[in-house]
PDB file of C-alpha atoms in Angstrom:
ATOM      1  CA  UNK A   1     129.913 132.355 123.113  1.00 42.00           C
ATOM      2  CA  UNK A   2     127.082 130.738 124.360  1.00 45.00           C
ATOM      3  CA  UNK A   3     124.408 128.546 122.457  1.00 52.00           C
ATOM      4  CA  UNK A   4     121.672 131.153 123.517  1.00 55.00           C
ATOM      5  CA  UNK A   5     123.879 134.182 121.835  1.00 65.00           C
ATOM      6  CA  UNK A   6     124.850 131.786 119.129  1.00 73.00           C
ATOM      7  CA  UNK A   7     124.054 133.417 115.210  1.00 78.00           C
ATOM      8  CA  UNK A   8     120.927 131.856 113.714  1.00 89.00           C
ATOM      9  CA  UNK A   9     121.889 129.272 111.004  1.00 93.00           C
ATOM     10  CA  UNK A  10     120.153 131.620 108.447  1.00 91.00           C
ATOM     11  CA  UNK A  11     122.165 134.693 109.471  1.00 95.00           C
ATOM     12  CA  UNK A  12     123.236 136.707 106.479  1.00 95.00           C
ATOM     13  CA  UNK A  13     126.808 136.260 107.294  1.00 96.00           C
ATOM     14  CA  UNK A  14     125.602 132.600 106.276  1.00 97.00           C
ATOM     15  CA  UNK A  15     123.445 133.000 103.661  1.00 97.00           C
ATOM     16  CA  UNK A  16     127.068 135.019 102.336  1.00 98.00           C
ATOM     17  CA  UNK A  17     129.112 132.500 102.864  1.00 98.00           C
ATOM     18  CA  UNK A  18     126.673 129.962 101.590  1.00 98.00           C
ATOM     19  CA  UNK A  19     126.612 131.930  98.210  1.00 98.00           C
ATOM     20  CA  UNK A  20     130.110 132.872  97.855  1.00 98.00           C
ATOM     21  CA  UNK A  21     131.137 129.144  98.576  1.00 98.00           C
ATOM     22  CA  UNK A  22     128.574 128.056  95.598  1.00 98.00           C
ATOM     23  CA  UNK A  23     130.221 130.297  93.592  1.00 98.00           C
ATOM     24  CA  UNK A  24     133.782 128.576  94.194  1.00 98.00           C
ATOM     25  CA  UNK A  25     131.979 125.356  93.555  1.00 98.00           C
ATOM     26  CA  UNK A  26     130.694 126.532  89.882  1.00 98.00           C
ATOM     27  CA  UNK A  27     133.741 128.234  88.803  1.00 98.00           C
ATOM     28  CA  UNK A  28     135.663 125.135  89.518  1.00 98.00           C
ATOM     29  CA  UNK A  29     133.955 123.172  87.570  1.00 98.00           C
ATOM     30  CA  UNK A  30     133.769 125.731  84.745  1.00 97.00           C
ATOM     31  CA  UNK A  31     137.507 125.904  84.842  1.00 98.00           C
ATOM     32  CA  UNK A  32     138.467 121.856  85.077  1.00 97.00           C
ATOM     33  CA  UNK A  33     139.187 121.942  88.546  1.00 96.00           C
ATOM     34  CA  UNK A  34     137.176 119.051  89.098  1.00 94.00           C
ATOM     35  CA  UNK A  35     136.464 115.709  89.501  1.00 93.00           C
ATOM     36  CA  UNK A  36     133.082 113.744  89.008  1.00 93.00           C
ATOM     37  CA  UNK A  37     131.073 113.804  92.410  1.00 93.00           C
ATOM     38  CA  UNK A  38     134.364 113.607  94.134  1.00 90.00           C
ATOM     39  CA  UNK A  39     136.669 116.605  95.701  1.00 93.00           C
ATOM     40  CA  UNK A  40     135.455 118.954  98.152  1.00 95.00           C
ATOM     41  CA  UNK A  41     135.284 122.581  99.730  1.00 97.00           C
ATOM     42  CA  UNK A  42     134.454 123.345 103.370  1.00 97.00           C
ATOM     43  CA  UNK A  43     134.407 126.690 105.601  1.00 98.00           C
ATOM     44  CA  UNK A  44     133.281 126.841 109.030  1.00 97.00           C
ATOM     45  CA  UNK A  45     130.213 128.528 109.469  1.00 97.00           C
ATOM     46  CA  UNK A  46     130.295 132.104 110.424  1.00 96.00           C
ATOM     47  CA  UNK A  47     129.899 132.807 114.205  1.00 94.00           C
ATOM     48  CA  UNK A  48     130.755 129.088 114.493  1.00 95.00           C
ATOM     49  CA  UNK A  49     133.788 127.267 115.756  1.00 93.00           C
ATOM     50  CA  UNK A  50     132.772 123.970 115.427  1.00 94.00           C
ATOM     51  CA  UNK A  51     130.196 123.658 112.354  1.00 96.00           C
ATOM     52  CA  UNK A  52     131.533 123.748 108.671  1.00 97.00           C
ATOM     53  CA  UNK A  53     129.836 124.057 105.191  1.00 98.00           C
ATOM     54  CA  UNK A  54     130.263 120.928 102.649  1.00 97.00           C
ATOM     55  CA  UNK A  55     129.094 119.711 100.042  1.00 97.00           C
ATOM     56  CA  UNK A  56     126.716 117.098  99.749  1.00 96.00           C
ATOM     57  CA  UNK A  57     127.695 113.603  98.154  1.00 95.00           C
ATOM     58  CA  UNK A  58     126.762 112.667  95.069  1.00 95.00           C
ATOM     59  CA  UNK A  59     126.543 116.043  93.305  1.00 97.00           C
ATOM     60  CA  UNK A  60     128.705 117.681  90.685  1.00 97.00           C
ATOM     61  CA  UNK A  61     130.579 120.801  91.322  1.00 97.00           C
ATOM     62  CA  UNK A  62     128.217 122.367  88.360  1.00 98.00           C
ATOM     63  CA  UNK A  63     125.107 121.239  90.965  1.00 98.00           C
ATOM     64  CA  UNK A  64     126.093 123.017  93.463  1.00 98.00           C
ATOM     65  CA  UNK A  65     123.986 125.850  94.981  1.00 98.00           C
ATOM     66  CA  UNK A  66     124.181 128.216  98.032  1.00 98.00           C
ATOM     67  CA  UNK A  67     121.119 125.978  99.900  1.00 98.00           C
ATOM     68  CA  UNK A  68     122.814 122.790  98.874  1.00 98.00           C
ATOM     69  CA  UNK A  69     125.526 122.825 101.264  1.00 98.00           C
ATOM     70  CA  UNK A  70     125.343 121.036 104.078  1.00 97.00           C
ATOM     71  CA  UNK A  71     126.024 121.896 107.947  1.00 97.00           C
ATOM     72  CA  UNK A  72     128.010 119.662 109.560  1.00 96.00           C
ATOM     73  CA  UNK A  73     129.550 119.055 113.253  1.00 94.00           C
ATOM     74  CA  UNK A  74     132.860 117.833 114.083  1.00 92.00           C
ATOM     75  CA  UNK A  75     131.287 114.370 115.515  1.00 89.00           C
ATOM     76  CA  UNK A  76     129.903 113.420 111.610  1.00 85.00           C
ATOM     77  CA  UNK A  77     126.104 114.898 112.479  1.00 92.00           C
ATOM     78  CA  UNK A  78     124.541 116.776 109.305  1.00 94.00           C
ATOM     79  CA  UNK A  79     123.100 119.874 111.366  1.00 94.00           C
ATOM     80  CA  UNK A  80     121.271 121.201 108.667  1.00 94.00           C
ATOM     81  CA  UNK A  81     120.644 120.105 104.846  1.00 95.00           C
ATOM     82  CA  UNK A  82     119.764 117.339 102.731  1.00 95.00           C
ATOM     83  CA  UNK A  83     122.512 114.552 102.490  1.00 94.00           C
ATOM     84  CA  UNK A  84     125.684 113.365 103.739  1.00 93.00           C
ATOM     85  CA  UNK A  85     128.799 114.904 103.332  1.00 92.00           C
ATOM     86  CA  UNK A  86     131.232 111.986 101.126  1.00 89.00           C
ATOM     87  CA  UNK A  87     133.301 110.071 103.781  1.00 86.00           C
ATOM     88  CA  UNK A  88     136.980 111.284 103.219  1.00 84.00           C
ATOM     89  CA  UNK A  89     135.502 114.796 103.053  1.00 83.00           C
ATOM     90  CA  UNK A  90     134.474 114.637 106.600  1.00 84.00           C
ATOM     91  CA  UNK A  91     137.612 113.157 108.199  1.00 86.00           C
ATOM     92  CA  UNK A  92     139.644 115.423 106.138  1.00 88.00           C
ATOM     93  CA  UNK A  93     137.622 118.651 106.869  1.00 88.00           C
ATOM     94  CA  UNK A  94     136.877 117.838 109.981  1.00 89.00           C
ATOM     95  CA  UNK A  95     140.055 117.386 111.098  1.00 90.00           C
ATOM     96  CA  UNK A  96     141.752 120.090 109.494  1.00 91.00           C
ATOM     97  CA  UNK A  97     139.028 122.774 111.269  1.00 92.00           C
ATOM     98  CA  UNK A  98     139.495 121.113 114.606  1.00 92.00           C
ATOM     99  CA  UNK A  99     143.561 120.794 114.293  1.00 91.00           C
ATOM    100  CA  UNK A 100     144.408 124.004 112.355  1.00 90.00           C
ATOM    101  CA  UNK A 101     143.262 127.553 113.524  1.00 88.00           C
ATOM    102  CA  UNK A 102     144.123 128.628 110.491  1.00 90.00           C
ATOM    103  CA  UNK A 103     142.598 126.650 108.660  1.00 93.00           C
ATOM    104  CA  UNK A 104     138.790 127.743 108.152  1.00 97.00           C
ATOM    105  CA  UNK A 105     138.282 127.114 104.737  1.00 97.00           C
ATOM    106  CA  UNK A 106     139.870 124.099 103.465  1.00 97.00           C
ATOM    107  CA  UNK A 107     139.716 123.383  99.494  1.00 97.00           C
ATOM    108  CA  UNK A 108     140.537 120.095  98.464  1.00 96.00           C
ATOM    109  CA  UNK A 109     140.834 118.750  94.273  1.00 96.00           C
ATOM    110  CA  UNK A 110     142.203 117.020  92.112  1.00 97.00           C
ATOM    111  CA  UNK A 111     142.823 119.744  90.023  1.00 98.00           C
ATOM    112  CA  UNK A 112     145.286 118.010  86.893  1.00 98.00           C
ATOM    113  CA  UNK A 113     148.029 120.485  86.384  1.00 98.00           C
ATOM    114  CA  UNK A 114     148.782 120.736  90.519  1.00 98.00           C
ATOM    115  CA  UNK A 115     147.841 117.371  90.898  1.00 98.00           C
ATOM    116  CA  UNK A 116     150.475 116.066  88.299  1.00 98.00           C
ATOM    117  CA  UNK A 117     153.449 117.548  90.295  1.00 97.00           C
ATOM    118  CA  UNK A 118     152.371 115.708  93.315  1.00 97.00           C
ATOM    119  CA  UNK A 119     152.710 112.628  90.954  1.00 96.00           C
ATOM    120  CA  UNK A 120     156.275 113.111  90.165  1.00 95.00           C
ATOM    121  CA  UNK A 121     159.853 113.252  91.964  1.00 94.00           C
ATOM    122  CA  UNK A 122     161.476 116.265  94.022  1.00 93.00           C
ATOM    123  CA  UNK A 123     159.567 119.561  95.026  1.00 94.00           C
ATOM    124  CA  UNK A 124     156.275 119.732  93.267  1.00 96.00           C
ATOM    125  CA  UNK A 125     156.431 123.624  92.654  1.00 96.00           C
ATOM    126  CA  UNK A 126     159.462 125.365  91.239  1.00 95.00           C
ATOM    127  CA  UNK A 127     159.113 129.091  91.514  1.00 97.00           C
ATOM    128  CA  UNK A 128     160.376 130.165  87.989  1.00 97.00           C
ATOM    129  CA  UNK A 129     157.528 132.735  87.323  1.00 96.00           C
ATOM    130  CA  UNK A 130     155.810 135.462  89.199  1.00 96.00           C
ATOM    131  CA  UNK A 131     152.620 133.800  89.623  1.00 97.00           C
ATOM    132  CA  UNK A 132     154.282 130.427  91.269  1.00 97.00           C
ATOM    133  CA  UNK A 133     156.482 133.213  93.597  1.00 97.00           C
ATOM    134  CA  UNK A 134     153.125 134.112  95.671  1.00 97.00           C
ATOM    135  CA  UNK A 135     153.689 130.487  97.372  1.00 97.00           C
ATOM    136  CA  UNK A 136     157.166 130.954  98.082  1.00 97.00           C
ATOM    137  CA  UNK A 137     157.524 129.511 101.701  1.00 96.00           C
ATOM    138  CA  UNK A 138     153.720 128.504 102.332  1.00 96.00           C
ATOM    139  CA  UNK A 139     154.182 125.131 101.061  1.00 97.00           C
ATOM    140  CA  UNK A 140     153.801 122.153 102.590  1.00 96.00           C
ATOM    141  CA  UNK A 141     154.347 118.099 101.128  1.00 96.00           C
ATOM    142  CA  UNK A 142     152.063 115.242 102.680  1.00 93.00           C
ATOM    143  CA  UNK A 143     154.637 112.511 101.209  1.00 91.00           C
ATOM    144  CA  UNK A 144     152.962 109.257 103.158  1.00 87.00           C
ATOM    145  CA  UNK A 145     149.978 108.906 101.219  1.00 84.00           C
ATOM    146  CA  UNK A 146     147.429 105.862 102.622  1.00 78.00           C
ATOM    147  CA  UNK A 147     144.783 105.534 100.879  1.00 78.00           C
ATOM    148  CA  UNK A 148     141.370 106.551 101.093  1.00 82.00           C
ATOM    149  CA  UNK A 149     140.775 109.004 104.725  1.00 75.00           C
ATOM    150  CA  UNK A 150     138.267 106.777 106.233  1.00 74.00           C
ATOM    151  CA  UNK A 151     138.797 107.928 109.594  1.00 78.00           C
ATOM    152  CA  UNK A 152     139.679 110.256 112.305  1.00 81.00           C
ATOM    153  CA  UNK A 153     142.752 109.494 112.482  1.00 85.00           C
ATOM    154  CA  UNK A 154     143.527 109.524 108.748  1.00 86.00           C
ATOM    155  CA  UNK A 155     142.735 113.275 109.200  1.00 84.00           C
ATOM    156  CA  UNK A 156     144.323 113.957 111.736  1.00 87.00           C
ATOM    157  CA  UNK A 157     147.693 112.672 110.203  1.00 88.00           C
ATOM    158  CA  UNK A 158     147.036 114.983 107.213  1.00 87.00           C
ATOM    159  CA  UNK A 159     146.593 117.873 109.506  1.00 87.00           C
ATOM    160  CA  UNK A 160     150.018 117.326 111.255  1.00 88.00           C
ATOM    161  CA  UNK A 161     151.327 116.870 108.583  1.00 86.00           C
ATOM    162  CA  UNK A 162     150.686 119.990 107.275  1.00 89.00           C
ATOM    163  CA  UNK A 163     152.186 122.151 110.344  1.00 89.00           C
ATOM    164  CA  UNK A 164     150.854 126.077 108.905  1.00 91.00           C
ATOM    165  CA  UNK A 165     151.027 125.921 106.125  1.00 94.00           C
ATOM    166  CA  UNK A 166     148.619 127.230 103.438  1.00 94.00           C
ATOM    167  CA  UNK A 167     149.268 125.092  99.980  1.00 96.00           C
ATOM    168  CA  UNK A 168     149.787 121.128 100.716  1.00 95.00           C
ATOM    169  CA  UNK A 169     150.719 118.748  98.178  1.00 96.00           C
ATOM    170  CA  UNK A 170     149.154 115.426  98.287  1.00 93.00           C
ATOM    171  CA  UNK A 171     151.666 112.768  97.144  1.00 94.00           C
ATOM    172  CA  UNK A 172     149.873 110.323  94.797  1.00 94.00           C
ATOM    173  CA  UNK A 173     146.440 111.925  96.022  1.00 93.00           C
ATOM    174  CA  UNK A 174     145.954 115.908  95.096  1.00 95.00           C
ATOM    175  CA  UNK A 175     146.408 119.594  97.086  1.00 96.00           C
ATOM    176  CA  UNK A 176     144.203 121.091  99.639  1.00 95.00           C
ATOM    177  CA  UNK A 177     144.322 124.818 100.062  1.00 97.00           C
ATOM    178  CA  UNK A 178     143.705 126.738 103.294  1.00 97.00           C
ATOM    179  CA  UNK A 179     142.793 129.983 104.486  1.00 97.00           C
ATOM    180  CA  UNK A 180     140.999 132.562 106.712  1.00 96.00           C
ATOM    181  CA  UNK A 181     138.189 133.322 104.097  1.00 97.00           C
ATOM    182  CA  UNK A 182     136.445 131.793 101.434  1.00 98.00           C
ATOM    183  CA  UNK A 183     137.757 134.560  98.803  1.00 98.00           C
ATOM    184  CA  UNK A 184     141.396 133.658  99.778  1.00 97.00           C
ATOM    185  CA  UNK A 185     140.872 130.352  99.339  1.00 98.00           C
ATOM    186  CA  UNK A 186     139.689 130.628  96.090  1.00 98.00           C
ATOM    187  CA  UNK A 187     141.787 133.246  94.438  1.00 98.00           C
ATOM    188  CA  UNK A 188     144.970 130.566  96.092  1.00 98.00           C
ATOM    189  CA  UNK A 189     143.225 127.395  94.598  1.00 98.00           C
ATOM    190  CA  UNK A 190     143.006 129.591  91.145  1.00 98.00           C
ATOM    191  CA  UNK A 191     146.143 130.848  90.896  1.00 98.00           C
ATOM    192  CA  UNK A 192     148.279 127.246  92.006  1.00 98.00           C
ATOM    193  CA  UNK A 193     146.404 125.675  89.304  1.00 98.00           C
ATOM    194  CA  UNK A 194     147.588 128.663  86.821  1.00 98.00           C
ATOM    195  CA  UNK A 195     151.250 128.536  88.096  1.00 98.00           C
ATOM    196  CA  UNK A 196     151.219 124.699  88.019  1.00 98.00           C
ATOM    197  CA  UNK A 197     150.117 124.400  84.538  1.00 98.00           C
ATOM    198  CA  UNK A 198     152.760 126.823  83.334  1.00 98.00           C
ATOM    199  CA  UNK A 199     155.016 125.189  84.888  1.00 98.00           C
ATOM    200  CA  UNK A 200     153.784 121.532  83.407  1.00 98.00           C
ATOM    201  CA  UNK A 201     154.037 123.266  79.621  1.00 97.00           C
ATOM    202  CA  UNK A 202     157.684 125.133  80.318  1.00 97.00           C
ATOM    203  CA  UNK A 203     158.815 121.447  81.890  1.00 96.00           C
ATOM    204  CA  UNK A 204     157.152 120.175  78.196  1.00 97.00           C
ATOM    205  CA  UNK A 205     159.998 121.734  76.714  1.00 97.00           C
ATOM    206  CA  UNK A 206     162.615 119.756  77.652  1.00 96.00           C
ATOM    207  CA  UNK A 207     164.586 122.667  78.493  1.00 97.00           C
ATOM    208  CA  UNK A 208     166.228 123.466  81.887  1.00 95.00           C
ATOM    209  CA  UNK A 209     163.243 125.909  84.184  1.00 95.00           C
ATOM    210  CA  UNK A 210     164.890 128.895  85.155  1.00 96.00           C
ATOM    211  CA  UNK A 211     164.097 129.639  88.916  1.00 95.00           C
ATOM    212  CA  UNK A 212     164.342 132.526  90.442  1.00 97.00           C
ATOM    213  CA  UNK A 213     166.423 133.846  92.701  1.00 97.00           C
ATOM    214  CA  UNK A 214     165.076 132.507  96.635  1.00 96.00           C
ATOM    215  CA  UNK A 215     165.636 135.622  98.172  1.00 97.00           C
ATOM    216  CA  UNK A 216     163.855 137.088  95.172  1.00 97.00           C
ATOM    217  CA  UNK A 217     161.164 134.728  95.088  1.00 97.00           C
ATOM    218  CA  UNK A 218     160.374 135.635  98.714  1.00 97.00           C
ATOM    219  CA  UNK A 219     159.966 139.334  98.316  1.00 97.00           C
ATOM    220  CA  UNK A 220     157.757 138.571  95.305  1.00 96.00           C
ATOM    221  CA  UNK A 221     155.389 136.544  97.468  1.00 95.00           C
ATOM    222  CA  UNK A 222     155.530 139.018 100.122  1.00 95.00           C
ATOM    223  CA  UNK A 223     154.301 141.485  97.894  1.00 94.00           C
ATOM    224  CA  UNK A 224     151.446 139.713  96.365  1.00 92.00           C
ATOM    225  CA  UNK A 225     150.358 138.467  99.347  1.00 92.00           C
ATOM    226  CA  UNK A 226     150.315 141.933 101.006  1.00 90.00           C
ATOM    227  CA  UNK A 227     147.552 142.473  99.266  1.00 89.00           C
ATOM    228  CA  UNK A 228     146.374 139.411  98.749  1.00 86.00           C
ATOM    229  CA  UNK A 229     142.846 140.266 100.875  1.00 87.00           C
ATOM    230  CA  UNK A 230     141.992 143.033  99.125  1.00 94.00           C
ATOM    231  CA  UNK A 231     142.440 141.214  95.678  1.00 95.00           C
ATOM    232  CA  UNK A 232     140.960 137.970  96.804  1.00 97.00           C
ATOM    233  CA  UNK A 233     137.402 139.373  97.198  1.00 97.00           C
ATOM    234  CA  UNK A 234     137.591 141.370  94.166  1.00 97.00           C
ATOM    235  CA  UNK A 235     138.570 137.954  92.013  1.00 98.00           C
ATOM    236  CA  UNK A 236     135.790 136.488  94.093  1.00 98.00           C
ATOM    237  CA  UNK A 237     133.602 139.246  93.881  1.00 98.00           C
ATOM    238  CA  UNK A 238     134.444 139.391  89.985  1.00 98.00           C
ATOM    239  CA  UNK A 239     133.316 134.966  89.938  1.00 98.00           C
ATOM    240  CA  UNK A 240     130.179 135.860  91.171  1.00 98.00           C
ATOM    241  CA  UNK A 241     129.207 138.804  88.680  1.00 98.00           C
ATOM    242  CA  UNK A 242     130.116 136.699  86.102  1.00 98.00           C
ATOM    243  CA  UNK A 243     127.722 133.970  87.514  1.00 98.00           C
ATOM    244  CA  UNK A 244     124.919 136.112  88.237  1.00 98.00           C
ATOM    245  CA  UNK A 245     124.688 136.875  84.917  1.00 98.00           C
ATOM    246  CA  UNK A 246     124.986 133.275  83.409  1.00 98.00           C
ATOM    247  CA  UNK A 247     124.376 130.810  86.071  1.00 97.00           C
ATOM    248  CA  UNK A 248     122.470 133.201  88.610  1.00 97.00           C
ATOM    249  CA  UNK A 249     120.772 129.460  90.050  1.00 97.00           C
ATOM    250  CA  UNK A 250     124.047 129.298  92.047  1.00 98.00           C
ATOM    251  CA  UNK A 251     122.810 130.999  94.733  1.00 97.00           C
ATOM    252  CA  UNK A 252     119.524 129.937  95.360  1.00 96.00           C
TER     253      UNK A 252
END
C-alpha cells in the first residue's frame, strides 16, 4: 500500500480502535491491573504496518480516553497527539510490532497476582484449573531481566526472547500479552490475571496444587481458544456497555 491509498488517521476503523483500546485502559484500572502512570497498551493502527496507538506519559489508566492516545512511528516520532509515549513503552512496543507479526497489540502491566509468579522460582503458571488451561503451550519466560528498556536494543532482546508466543512472563519485571486484536488482547490480559490469582490463593494453602493432566490441559486450551474470537469481542463488547453507561468520557 501506498502513502496516497493509505487510510486517513481519522478512519472509523481508527476512531474503533481508538475507543475500544480506551476501554481496555479504564477497565484495567477499575480492576487493579495497574500501576500509577506506568504500564502500557499499544496496537498498530488499522490499515497501518508501521504506526501504533499508546498511551501518553504521565496519565493514569483511569485518564485515558479514545483521543488521548497517541500515534507513534517505529523511529520514536509522535505522528499524531499530544505527548510522548513513556520511554520503555516505546522500545518495548516498538520493537515487539516491528519483530513479531503476530504481535499487533501488545499489553504490558504489572498486574500483582501475574506479576508475583514472575517473582518466584520454577514455571510461573501451573495449569491446575480450567481458566489457567486456555494458556497451555502459549507461554513464554523472559528470565534475563536488565533493567529499565531504554533502548532499541533492549526491545529487541525482549522480542526474541519471546519467539510466538502469546503470554510472556517478565522475570523480576511483569507480563506482556499479545495478539491479533485489541478484544483478544484484553479478554487474555483478563483472564491470566484471574487464573494467576487463583492460583496465588490455592498456593496460600500450603497444600500440594493439583495439575492437570498435560495432554488434558492441552485439549482444554484448544477448546477455549477455538472460540476464543468470538468470545473476546463479546467480553470486550460487554467492557464497553458497561462503560458507556458509567464512564461514557472514555471515548471521547
Amino acid at each position: 500500500m501506498t502513502a496516497e491509498n493509505l487510510p486517513p488517521l481519522d478512519s472509523a476503523e481508527i476512531l474503533t480502535a481508538r475507543r475500544e483500546l480506551a476501554a481496555c485502559f479504564r477497565m484495567a484500572a477499575r480492576l487493579g491491573m495497574h500501576e500509577g502512570i506506568c504500564n502500557h497498551f499499544s496496537a498498530l493502527v488499522p490499515g497501518y504496518t508501521e504506526l501504533f496507538l499508546v498511551n501518553p506519559f504521565g496519565y493514569a489508566f483511569s485518564e485515558i480516553t479514545a483521543s488521548s492516545l497517541l500515534i507513534c512511528d517505529f523511529e520514536g516520532n509522535v505522528v499524531a497527539g499530544d505527548g510522548v509515549p513513556e520511554s520503555t513503552a516505546f522500545h518495548i512496543h516498538a520493537q515487539l510490532h516491528k519483530l513479531k507479526p503476530h504481535a499487533r497489540v501488545a499489553f504490558h502491566t504489572h498486574m500483582p497476582y501475574a506479576t508475583a509468579m514472575a517473582l518466584v522460582e520454577g514455571e510461573p503458571l501451573h495449569y491446575a484449573g480450567q481458566t489457567a488451561a486456555r494458556f497451555f503451550g502459549r507461554v513464554a519466560v523472559d528470565d534475563d531481566y536488565n533493567g529499565l528498556a531504554l533502548d532499541d536494543s533492549e526491545g529487541a532482546r525482549i522480542a526474541g526472547a519471546i519467539g510466538e508466543a502469546d503470554i510472556v512472563f517478565m522475570r523480576h519485571h511483569g507480563v506482556m500479552v499479545l495478539a491479533d486484536s485489541i478484544a483478544k488482547a484484553w479478554d487474555d490480559l483478563y483472564y491470566l490475571e484471574r487464573a494467576c490469582e487463583v492460583q496465588v490463593l490455592a498456593m496460600s494453602t500450603g497444600r500440594r496444587l493439583l495439575p492437570i493432566d498435560p495432554e488434558l490441559a492441552r485439549k482444554t486450551g484448544e477448546q477455549i481458544m477455538s472460540e476464543a474470537a468470538e468470545a473476546a469481542q463479546l467480553h470486550l463488547d460487554s467492557v464497553q456497555r458497561l462503560l458507556d453507561r458509567e464512564e461514557a468520557d472514555y471515548s471521547s
